[in-house]
Every structure is written in C-alpha cells, then in structure tokens.
Amino acid sequence: MSELVKEKGLDRYIRKLYKNFHRIPEKSYEEYETAKLVAEELRKIGLEVEEKIAGTGVVGRQKTGNPGPVIALRADMDALCLIRNHQETVQHLCGHDAHMAMVLGAAKMLVKTPPPMGEIVYLFQPSEEKLDGARKVIESGALDDVEEMIGIHVRPENEMATGDATPALLHGAVQIIRAEIFGKNAHGARPHLGVNALEAAVLAVNALNTLHFDPGIPHSAKVTRLLVEGDTYNQIPETAEIHVDIRAQCNALMRTMTVDISKAIDKSAGALGAKTIIDTVDHTLAAEYDDDVVKSVGEAIKGVLGDVLPPLVTFGSEDFHFYSSHKKIKTAYIGLGAGVKPGLHHPAFRLHPGMLVKGSRILAESVCKRIHQYACTQESGTI
Ligand SMILES: [Zn+2]
Ligand SMILES: [Zn+2]
C-alpha cells in the first residue's frame, strides 16, 4: 500500500513536470526556458547543477562519496520546428518533454534512496532534432568521467504496445551525400561542344541504383534531390547537384555504402567528362550497445513492467550513439511503449502520461542494478 501511495505522489510530480515542459516548447539550441526549469528542479531535488553545457544543456550530479561507476541518464530537450501554412510552429511532437520529466522523476527517486557508491549524472541534452547536440556535449568535456549512459524514448503504438519496453532500441545509421556535378556550358544546338551536367547527374543516379549491398542487413539508398542550374531550356546545363539519403542498420555497411555510392557517382559522371565534388553532409550512427548494460536495463524493465521485449529495430535515427562511438561510453537505450498516437513528429502527437512514472522507475532501477552489479564484481575480485 505504501509503495502505491509513493508511486501516486511520484506520478503526480512527473505529470506536472511533463505539462510544464510541454507548455514551453523551444527550438534546438534555444531551450532557454526549458533549461531554466530543469536547473531549478535539479536544485530543488538537491543536486549540484552545471548549466550552459553545449549552449543550453544542463547536467545534474548526484555524488555518493564512495568510488564506483559514473552512470548518466540522458534526456533530450528540444521541441520540433514545423512549417505549417507558411508559418513556423514549435511544438513538443517527439516526447522530449516526457523524457525530461522521466529523468527528473528518476533523480527524485534516486536522491530519496541513494545507491551506496558511484555517481549519477543527469544529462539534459540540447538539439537532438538537429542531430548534433550529443557531439557538442561531448566536445564540452562535461561527460569526460562518464562510463555508462542510459537513454529513453517514448514509442508510437504501431511500434510497441502501451506498457511494453525494450532495453535496446536499434536505431539505424543515416548518411546524406551531396554531389556537385560540373559540366561545360554550350548552346542547345551544339551539345557536342559542352558537357551536360544534367545527363551526368542522371547517369550517376542510374549507376548508384545498380549497386547491391548485403540484403541480410536492412538498408536503403535513394536520391532525394536533383538541382540543375539555370532556367533556360535551349542550353546545355553546366552544373547539377544531387542529394542521396542512405540508411543502414549497421555502421560497417554504412561505411561501405558511402564509399561505393560516392565512387559510382564520380566515375559515372566522369565517363561523360563531368567533374564532381562529393561531400557527406550529415550523419548519425547505428546503435551499438553494451551487452551488460542492456542486460541490467532489461532486468529493470522486467521488475517494473513484469516483462521485457527483446531488442527492437526501429526506423529513424538518434544522435545518442555518438556517446558510445566518440566517447566509448557503454550504453543502452530504452524504447517505452507510451501510447504515442498518431506518431512521432505528427502535429497531433499525444501520449499516455500514466506511462511516464514507469519510465522513471525503470531508469532509477537500471542505475541501481548497474551499481549492484559493480559491487558484486568488486566483491568477487573480477575487476
Ligand atoms: Zn524527433
Ligand atoms: Zn525524439
């Protein structure tokens, strides 16, 4: 009974935070009011707070005073910026307001019943939607001592039933290639004197569509943009540009695809005498989790929800995976079925706020399990 009463109190606290964050949606790197609210709340809970991490990020630290692992719980902070009817609107349509409320809820629980050793870092990261916040947080040095990190994201109903959760949401890698193609201008009546950049671009598109990669690993590559300079129709175009959106469920395949597609564009355009400049414009990495952290988080999910889903492949990407690749932090990432409808990034986005307290408990339990695991390995002398 007392547990139930406790959970009700926590549920109210988390719902209120969620509503407060929901009311102040802010764009990437403009999360000023959000950061203020996060810092205020962390201080109220009794934690040390560091602000202006990578611009608008906030970090709260809970030190036990005893040596042990440094474990971070990460929430993203930014809302989504949409252009609708030629007007910019900023709304929380990806649940980042819910993620902040859940991490603060976990902080509240862990401060009340602190683990015996180690340190907990509550990370509120700016600019996830632009996919560059994690890299900037890493560059800030704020996480230099962090050894493990757990992230969480609410999931849509068509991906996961409400009340289900996985400890390993498997995002794919994304790479955007921009290829500029340079031909030679000529009169439309004298094509033999020019190099048609549009024809070279079309040849490049056909060439990359003939490449075949391991069908055992989900992947795709498609041309999403073709631009040709000039607005005349009786002239051989001199420059063209194509963008290719590449997706792959593993980082090694993404590397291969990026190299091969770049080569195919360059060689095929080159066959017509055109030159190319090929850049990789934007990218994120595929999930690479630590088995031990995933196992502990899975046990925490089972303890809170009664059952746990296996690792789950999802569409889309996350900048979270820079923490494991660039900082070698051991990670796991929870996908929480929270009744999101009609879907992430949908203007009518909504979720089931009753699930947020479960998310907080899973996060808090996960930290406790990791620290318990550490204590056990210390005792048995395996480290
Ligand atoms: Zn999003
Ligand atoms: Zn998101």
Short mmCIF file of C-alpha atoms and ligand atoms in Angstrom, two decimals:
data_model
loop_
_atom_site.label_atom_id
_atom_site.label_comp_id
_atom_site.label_asym_id
_atom_site.label_seq_id
_atom_site.Cartn_x
_atom_site.Cartn_y
_atom_site.Cartn_z
CA MET A 1 0.00 0.00 0.00
CA SER A 2 2.70 2.49 0.97
CA GLU A 3 4.51 1.72 -2.35
CA LEU A 4 1.29 2.55 -4.19
CA VAL A 5 0.92 5.84 -2.35
CA LYS A 6 4.56 6.66 -3.10
CA GLU A 7 4.07 5.89 -6.80
CA LYS A 8 0.95 8.11 -6.90
CA GLY A 9 2.93 11.02 -5.48
CA LEU A 10 5.71 10.47 -7.99
CA ASP A 11 3.18 10.09 -10.80
CA ARG A 12 1.68 13.49 -9.94
CA TYR A 13 5.14 15.07 -9.78
CA ILE A 14 6.15 13.70 -13.18
CA ARG A 15 2.87 14.59 -14.89
CA LYS A 16 3.18 18.16 -13.60
CA LEU A 17 6.73 18.44 -14.92
CA TYR A 18 5.64 16.99 -18.24
CA LYS A 19 2.86 19.58 -18.53
CA ASN A 20 5.24 22.40 -17.62
CA PHE A 21 7.80 21.35 -20.25
CA HIS A 22 5.02 20.80 -22.78
CA ARG A 23 3.90 24.41 -22.35
CA ILE A 24 7.31 25.84 -23.27
CA PRO A 25 8.44 24.11 -26.47
CA GLU A 26 11.70 25.60 -27.74
CA LYS A 27 13.82 25.03 -30.85
CA SER A 28 17.20 23.30 -30.89
CA TYR A 29 19.83 25.38 -29.03
CA GLU A 30 17.11 27.80 -27.93
CA GLU A 31 15.93 25.73 -24.98
CA TYR A 32 16.45 28.66 -22.55
CA GLU A 33 13.25 28.45 -20.50
CA THR A 34 13.42 24.66 -20.57
CA ALA A 35 16.99 24.72 -19.25
CA LYS A 36 15.99 27.14 -16.51
CA LEU A 37 13.17 24.85 -15.42
CA VAL A 38 15.43 21.78 -15.49
CA ALA A 39 18.15 23.50 -13.44
CA GLU A 40 15.61 24.82 -10.95
CA GLU A 41 14.12 21.38 -10.48
CA LEU A 42 17.52 19.67 -10.11
CA ARG A 43 18.48 22.20 -7.42
CA LYS A 44 15.17 21.66 -5.62
CA ILE A 45 15.90 17.93 -5.60
CA GLY A 46 19.25 18.79 -4.00
CA LEU A 47 21.76 18.18 -6.80
CA GLU A 48 24.81 20.05 -8.00
CA VAL A 49 23.97 21.71 -11.30
CA GLU A 50 26.09 22.74 -14.25
CA GLU A 51 24.41 24.89 -16.91
CA LYS A 52 25.17 26.11 -20.44
CA ILE A 53 26.60 22.75 -21.49
CA ALA A 54 26.95 22.94 -25.27
CA GLY A 55 24.84 26.10 -25.20
CA THR A 56 21.64 25.23 -23.40
CA GLY A 57 22.37 21.80 -21.92
CA VAL A 58 22.15 21.09 -18.20
CA VAL A 59 23.88 18.46 -16.06
CA GLY A 60 22.92 17.50 -12.52
CA ARG A 61 25.29 15.41 -10.41
CA GLN A 62 24.50 13.09 -7.53
CA LYS A 63 27.68 12.06 -5.74
CA THR A 64 27.59 9.25 -3.19
CA GLY A 65 31.12 9.97 -1.98
CA ASN A 66 32.15 6.35 -2.48
CA PRO A 67 34.15 5.22 -5.51
CA GLY A 68 32.12 3.43 -8.16
CA PRO A 69 30.82 3.76 -11.69
CA VAL A 70 29.73 7.11 -13.12
CA ILE A 71 26.39 6.48 -14.80
CA ALA A 72 24.46 9.04 -16.85
CA LEU A 73 20.74 9.19 -17.54
CA ARG A 74 20.14 11.20 -20.67
CA ALA A 75 17.10 13.21 -21.77
CA ASP A 76 16.83 15.39 -24.86
CA MET A 77 15.33 18.86 -24.53
CA ASP A 78 14.34 20.38 -27.86
CA ALA A 79 10.94 20.64 -29.48
CA LEU A 80 10.23 20.27 -33.17
CA CYS A 81 10.05 23.19 -35.53
CA LEU A 82 7.42 22.74 -38.26
CA ILE A 83 6.41 24.99 -41.11
CA ARG A 84 2.63 24.82 -41.48
CA ASN A 85 0.63 27.14 -43.75
CA HIS A 86 3.84 29.15 -44.30
CA GLN A 87 4.11 29.72 -40.55
CA GLU A 88 6.68 28.38 -38.18
CA THR A 89 5.31 26.47 -35.20
CA VAL A 90 7.35 24.94 -32.41
CA GLN A 91 5.80 22.03 -30.54
CA HIS A 92 6.87 19.04 -28.48
CA LEU A 93 5.96 16.37 -31.04
CA CYS A 94 8.69 13.83 -30.24
CA GLY A 95 8.15 13.40 -26.50
CA HIS A 96 11.32 15.15 -25.33
CA ASP A 97 9.20 16.90 -22.70
CA ALA A 98 8.26 13.43 -21.42
CA HIS A 99 11.91 12.31 -21.41
CA MET A 100 12.96 15.28 -19.25
CA ALA A 101 10.09 14.61 -16.83
CA MET A 102 11.09 10.91 -16.60
CA VAL A 103 14.78 11.64 -15.91
CA LEU A 104 13.83 14.19 -13.24
CA GLY A 105 11.43 11.63 -11.76
CA ALA A 106 14.29 9.11 -11.62
CA ALA A 107 16.51 11.75 -9.95
CA LYS A 108 13.85 12.34 -7.32
CA MET A 109 13.68 8.60 -6.58
CA LEU A 110 17.44 8.09 -6.52
CA VAL A 111 18.04 11.06 -4.22
CA LYS A 112 15.49 9.63 -1.81
CA THR A 113 17.11 6.20 -1.83
CA PRO A 114 20.69 6.83 -2.99
CA PRO A 115 22.86 3.99 -4.22
CA PRO A 116 25.77 3.10 -1.91
CA MET A 117 28.53 4.01 -4.37
CA GLY A 118 29.35 5.69 -7.65
CA GLU A 119 27.94 8.86 -9.15
CA ILE A 120 24.83 9.60 -11.18
CA VAL A 121 24.89 12.22 -13.89
CA TYR A 122 21.55 13.58 -15.10
CA LEU A 123 22.16 14.87 -18.60
CA PHE A 124 19.72 17.17 -20.39
CA GLN A 125 21.00 17.44 -23.94
CA PRO A 126 20.07 20.21 -26.36
CA SER A 127 19.43 19.84 -30.07
CA GLU A 128 18.66 16.18 -30.64
CA GLU A 129 16.35 17.02 -33.53
CA LYS A 130 19.24 18.62 -35.42
CA LEU A 131 21.27 15.52 -34.57
CA ASP A 132 24.30 17.48 -33.40
CA GLY A 133 23.63 18.10 -29.69
CA ALA A 134 25.38 14.94 -28.50
CA ARG A 135 28.59 15.80 -30.38
CA LYS A 136 28.61 19.29 -28.86
CA VAL A 137 28.02 17.92 -25.36
CA ILE A 138 30.97 15.57 -25.89
CA GLU A 139 33.15 18.46 -27.08
CA SER A 140 32.21 20.47 -23.97
CA GLY A 141 34.03 17.91 -21.81
CA ALA A 142 31.09 17.69 -19.39
CA LEU A 143 30.95 13.91 -19.70
CA ASP A 144 34.66 13.12 -19.54
CA ASP A 145 34.23 10.95 -16.44
CA VAL A 146 31.03 9.18 -17.55
CA GLU A 147 31.41 5.41 -18.04
CA GLU A 148 27.85 4.32 -18.78
CA MET A 149 24.76 6.01 -20.16
CA ILE A 150 21.11 5.08 -20.47
CA GLY A 151 18.70 6.88 -22.79
CA ILE A 152 14.93 6.57 -23.18
CA HIS A 153 12.36 7.43 -25.86
CA VAL A 154 8.61 7.03 -25.91
CA ARG A 155 7.42 4.88 -28.80
CA PRO A 156 4.34 5.01 -31.01
CA GLU A 157 1.55 2.48 -30.59
CA ASN A 158 2.11 0.97 -34.01
CA GLU A 159 5.65 0.06 -32.95
CA MET A 160 5.12 -1.06 -29.37
CA ALA A 161 2.05 -1.68 -27.21
CA THR A 162 1.48 0.69 -24.31
CA GLY A 163 3.16 -0.77 -21.25
CA ASP A 164 5.83 -2.67 -23.18
CA ALA A 165 9.51 -1.72 -23.25
CA THR A 166 12.81 -2.85 -24.73
CA PRO A 167 16.28 -2.17 -23.29
CA ALA A 168 17.77 -1.89 -26.78
CA LEU A 169 16.03 0.22 -29.37
CA LEU A 170 18.08 -0.33 -32.51
CA HIS A 171 18.28 2.89 -34.49
CA GLY A 172 19.90 2.78 -37.89
CA ALA A 173 22.68 4.94 -39.30
CA VAL A 174 21.94 7.80 -41.68
CA GLN A 175 24.27 9.48 -44.14
CA ILE A 176 23.39 12.27 -46.54
CA ILE A 177 25.68 12.66 -49.55
CA ARG A 178 25.71 15.87 -51.59
CA ALA A 179 27.32 15.58 -55.02
CA GLU A 180 28.02 18.68 -57.09
CA ILE A 181 28.47 17.90 -60.75
CA PHE A 182 30.35 20.27 -63.04
CA GLY A 183 29.97 20.03 -66.82
CA LYS A 184 30.52 22.59 -69.57
CA ASN A 185 28.04 25.12 -70.84
CA ALA A 186 27.08 25.12 -74.55
CA HIS A 187 24.26 26.15 -76.89
CA GLY A 188 21.43 23.60 -77.08
CA ALA A 189 22.11 23.28 -80.81
CA ARG A 190 25.75 22.36 -80.19
CA PRO A 191 25.70 19.71 -77.46
CA HIS A 192 28.95 18.18 -78.73
CA LEU A 193 30.78 21.32 -77.53
CA GLY A 194 29.56 21.01 -73.94
CA VAL A 195 29.32 18.52 -71.09
CA ASN A 196 25.71 18.17 -69.93
CA ALA A 197 25.72 18.20 -66.11
CA LEU A 198 22.09 17.03 -66.02
CA GLU A 199 22.85 13.98 -68.15
CA ALA A 200 25.84 13.26 -65.92
CA ALA A 201 23.59 13.52 -62.84
CA VAL A 202 21.03 11.14 -64.38
CA LEU A 203 23.79 8.67 -65.25
CA ALA A 204 25.08 8.93 -61.67
CA VAL A 205 21.61 8.23 -60.27
CA ASN A 206 21.27 5.16 -62.50
CA ALA A 207 24.75 3.98 -61.55
CA LEU A 208 24.12 4.15 -57.83
CA ASN A 209 20.82 2.34 -58.30
CA THR A 210 22.70 -0.64 -59.76
CA LEU A 211 24.75 -1.14 -56.58
CA HIS A 212 23.73 -4.05 -54.40
CA PHE A 213 24.56 -4.48 -50.74
CA ASP A 214 24.06 -7.25 -48.19
CA PRO A 215 20.33 -8.00 -48.23
CA GLY A 216 20.66 -9.54 -44.76
CA ILE A 217 21.07 -6.08 -43.24
CA PRO A 218 18.22 -3.55 -43.64
CA HIS A 219 19.42 -0.62 -45.77
CA SER A 220 18.36 1.81 -48.47
CA ALA A 221 19.86 4.48 -50.72
CA LYS A 222 17.75 6.88 -52.69
CA VAL A 223 18.20 10.19 -54.48
CA THR A 224 16.10 12.77 -52.68
CA ARG A 225 17.06 15.94 -54.51
CA LEU A 226 18.17 16.94 -58.00
CA LEU A 227 19.00 20.57 -58.72
CA VAL A 228 20.08 21.92 -62.11
CA GLU A 229 21.41 25.41 -62.54
CA GLY A 230 19.72 27.85 -64.91
CA ASP A 231 16.20 28.41 -66.15
CA THR A 232 16.64 28.08 -69.89
CA TYR A 233 15.72 25.04 -71.95
CA ASN A 234 17.88 25.62 -75.00
CA GLN A 235 21.22 25.44 -73.31
CA ILE A 236 23.42 22.60 -72.07
CA PRO A 237 23.40 22.91 -68.26
CA GLU A 238 26.79 23.37 -66.67
CA THR A 239 26.15 22.37 -63.04
CA ALA A 240 23.86 20.00 -61.21
CA GLU A 241 23.59 18.75 -57.68
CA ILE A 242 22.15 15.57 -56.22
CA HIS A 243 21.48 14.51 -52.65
CA VAL A 244 21.43 10.88 -51.67
CA ASP A 245 19.82 9.71 -48.41
CA ILE A 246 21.45 6.48 -47.21
CA ARG A 247 20.19 4.32 -44.33
CA ALA A 248 21.78 1.20 -42.89
CA GLN A 249 21.19 -0.82 -39.76
CA CYS A 250 24.90 -1.25 -39.09
CA ASN A 251 27.82 1.17 -39.17
CA ALA A 252 30.16 -1.08 -41.19
CA LEU A 253 27.61 -1.40 -44.01
CA MET A 254 27.05 2.36 -43.91
CA ARG A 255 30.79 2.95 -44.43
CA THR A 256 30.82 0.57 -47.42
CA MET A 257 27.72 2.14 -48.96
CA THR A 258 29.06 5.67 -48.56
CA VAL A 259 32.35 4.80 -50.29
CA ASP A 260 30.75 2.78 -53.11
CA ILE A 261 27.97 5.29 -53.83
CA SER A 262 30.45 8.19 -53.89
CA LYS A 263 32.64 6.23 -56.28
CA ALA A 264 29.69 5.33 -58.54
CA ILE A 265 28.64 9.00 -58.78
CA ASP A 266 32.16 10.18 -59.52
CA LYS A 267 33.00 7.51 -62.09
CA SER A 268 29.71 7.67 -63.99
CA ALA A 269 29.67 11.48 -64.18
CA GLY A 270 33.35 11.30 -65.11
CA ALA A 271 32.52 8.98 -68.02
CA LEU A 272 30.74 11.94 -69.67
CA GLY A 273 33.60 14.31 -68.90
CA ALA A 274 31.99 15.94 -65.85
CA LYS A 275 33.85 16.62 -62.60
CA THR A 276 32.38 16.08 -59.15
CA ILE A 277 32.77 17.34 -55.60
CA ILE A 278 31.22 14.89 -53.18
CA ASP A 279 30.57 15.77 -49.53
CA THR A 280 28.99 13.87 -46.71
CA VAL A 281 26.61 16.46 -45.34
CA ASP A 282 25.07 14.93 -42.27
CA HIS A 283 25.20 11.65 -40.47
CA THR A 284 24.24 9.66 -37.42
CA LEU A 285 25.39 6.25 -36.31
CA ALA A 286 23.61 2.95 -35.83
CA ALA A 287 23.10 1.70 -32.27
CA GLU A 288 25.97 -0.25 -30.73
CA TYR A 289 25.04 -1.16 -27.18
CA ASP A 290 26.91 -2.78 -24.34
CA ASP A 291 25.57 -6.28 -23.56
CA ASP A 292 25.97 -5.92 -19.79
CA VAL A 293 24.21 -2.56 -19.61
CA VAL A 294 21.40 -3.84 -21.85
CA LYS A 295 21.05 -6.90 -19.61
CA SER A 296 20.74 -4.81 -16.43
CA VAL A 297 18.25 -2.42 -18.03
CA GLY A 298 16.26 -5.43 -19.28
CA GLU A 299 16.07 -6.77 -15.71
CA ALA A 300 14.92 -3.35 -14.51
CA ILE A 301 12.18 -3.29 -17.16
CA LYS A 302 11.06 -6.77 -16.14
CA GLY A 303 10.97 -5.72 -12.50
CA VAL A 304 8.81 -2.66 -13.22
CA LEU A 305 6.57 -3.87 -16.06
CA GLY A 306 6.55 -7.63 -15.42
CA ASP A 307 8.04 -8.46 -18.80
CA VAL A 308 10.61 -7.17 -21.26
CA LEU A 309 10.72 -7.02 -25.06
CA PRO A 310 13.81 -8.16 -26.99
CA PRO A 311 15.97 -5.62 -28.88
CA LEU A 312 13.81 -3.85 -31.43
CA VAL A 313 14.78 -2.42 -34.81
CA THR A 314 13.22 0.98 -35.41
CA PHE A 315 13.13 3.40 -38.32
CA GLY A 316 14.78 6.73 -37.78
CA SER A 317 17.95 7.73 -36.03
CA GLU A 318 19.33 9.31 -32.85
CA ASP A 319 22.44 11.32 -32.08
CA PHE A 320 22.72 9.37 -28.78
CA HIS A 321 25.04 6.87 -30.48
CA PHE A 322 27.87 9.39 -30.68
CA TYR A 323 28.32 8.85 -26.94
CA SER A 324 29.32 5.24 -27.45
CA SER A 325 31.33 5.77 -30.62
CA HIS A 326 33.15 9.03 -29.78
CA LYS A 327 33.49 8.65 -26.01
CA LYS A 328 33.44 4.87 -25.66
CA ILE A 329 30.68 5.17 -23.08
CA LYS A 330 28.84 1.88 -22.53
CA THR A 331 25.21 2.46 -23.43
CA ALA A 332 21.69 1.09 -23.54
CA TYR A 333 18.59 2.85 -24.84
CA ILE A 334 15.08 2.13 -23.68
CA GLY A 335 12.11 2.19 -26.03
CA LEU A 336 8.99 2.67 -23.89
CA GLY A 337 5.53 1.93 -25.29
CA ALA A 338 3.73 5.04 -24.08
CA GLY A 339 0.66 5.09 -26.31
CA VAL A 340 2.08 7.66 -28.72
CA LYS A 341 -0.55 8.46 -31.39
CA PRO A 342 -0.77 9.09 -34.36
CA GLY A 343 3.04 9.01 -34.39
CA LEU A 344 6.30 10.77 -33.58
CA HIS A 345 6.65 14.18 -35.26
CA HIS A 346 2.93 14.20 -36.09
CA PRO A 347 1.24 17.56 -35.47
CA ALA A 348 -1.47 15.79 -33.42
CA PHE A 349 1.12 13.91 -31.30
CA ARG A 350 -0.14 12.72 -27.94
CA LEU A 351 0.93 10.13 -25.39
CA HIS A 352 -0.28 8.31 -22.31
CA PRO A 353 1.17 10.33 -19.39
CA GLY A 354 0.45 7.48 -16.97
CA MET A 355 3.41 5.62 -18.51
CA LEU A 356 5.95 8.25 -17.53
CA VAL A 357 6.20 7.16 -13.91
CA LYS A 358 7.02 3.66 -15.19
CA GLY A 359 9.80 5.13 -17.30
CA SER A 360 11.22 6.92 -14.26
CA ARG A 361 11.16 3.74 -12.22
CA ILE A 362 12.87 1.79 -15.00
CA LEU A 363 15.63 4.42 -15.21
CA ALA A 364 16.15 4.51 -11.43
CA GLU A 365 16.07 0.70 -11.19
CA SER A 366 18.57 0.41 -14.06
CA VAL A 367 21.07 2.61 -12.21
CA CYS A 368 20.62 0.56 -9.03
CA LYS A 369 21.15 -2.68 -10.95
CA ARG A 370 24.33 -1.37 -12.60
CA ILE A 371 25.76 -0.27 -9.26
CA HIS A 372 24.75 -3.55 -7.65
CA GLN A 373 26.48 -5.37 -10.50
CA TYR A 374 29.60 -3.30 -9.95
CA ALA A 375 29.56 -4.06 -6.21
CA CYS A 376 29.23 -7.80 -6.92
CA THR A 377 32.18 -7.83 -9.33
CA GLN A 378 34.24 -5.86 -6.79
CA GLU A 379 33.46 -8.40 -4.09
CA SER A 380 34.26 -11.36 -6.27
CA GLY A 381 37.51 -9.66 -7.26
CA THR A 382 36.98 -9.99 -11.01
CA ILE A 383 37.97 -6.38 -11.63
ZN ZN B 1 12.25 13.64 -33.12
ZN ZN B 2 12.88 12.26 -30.29
#
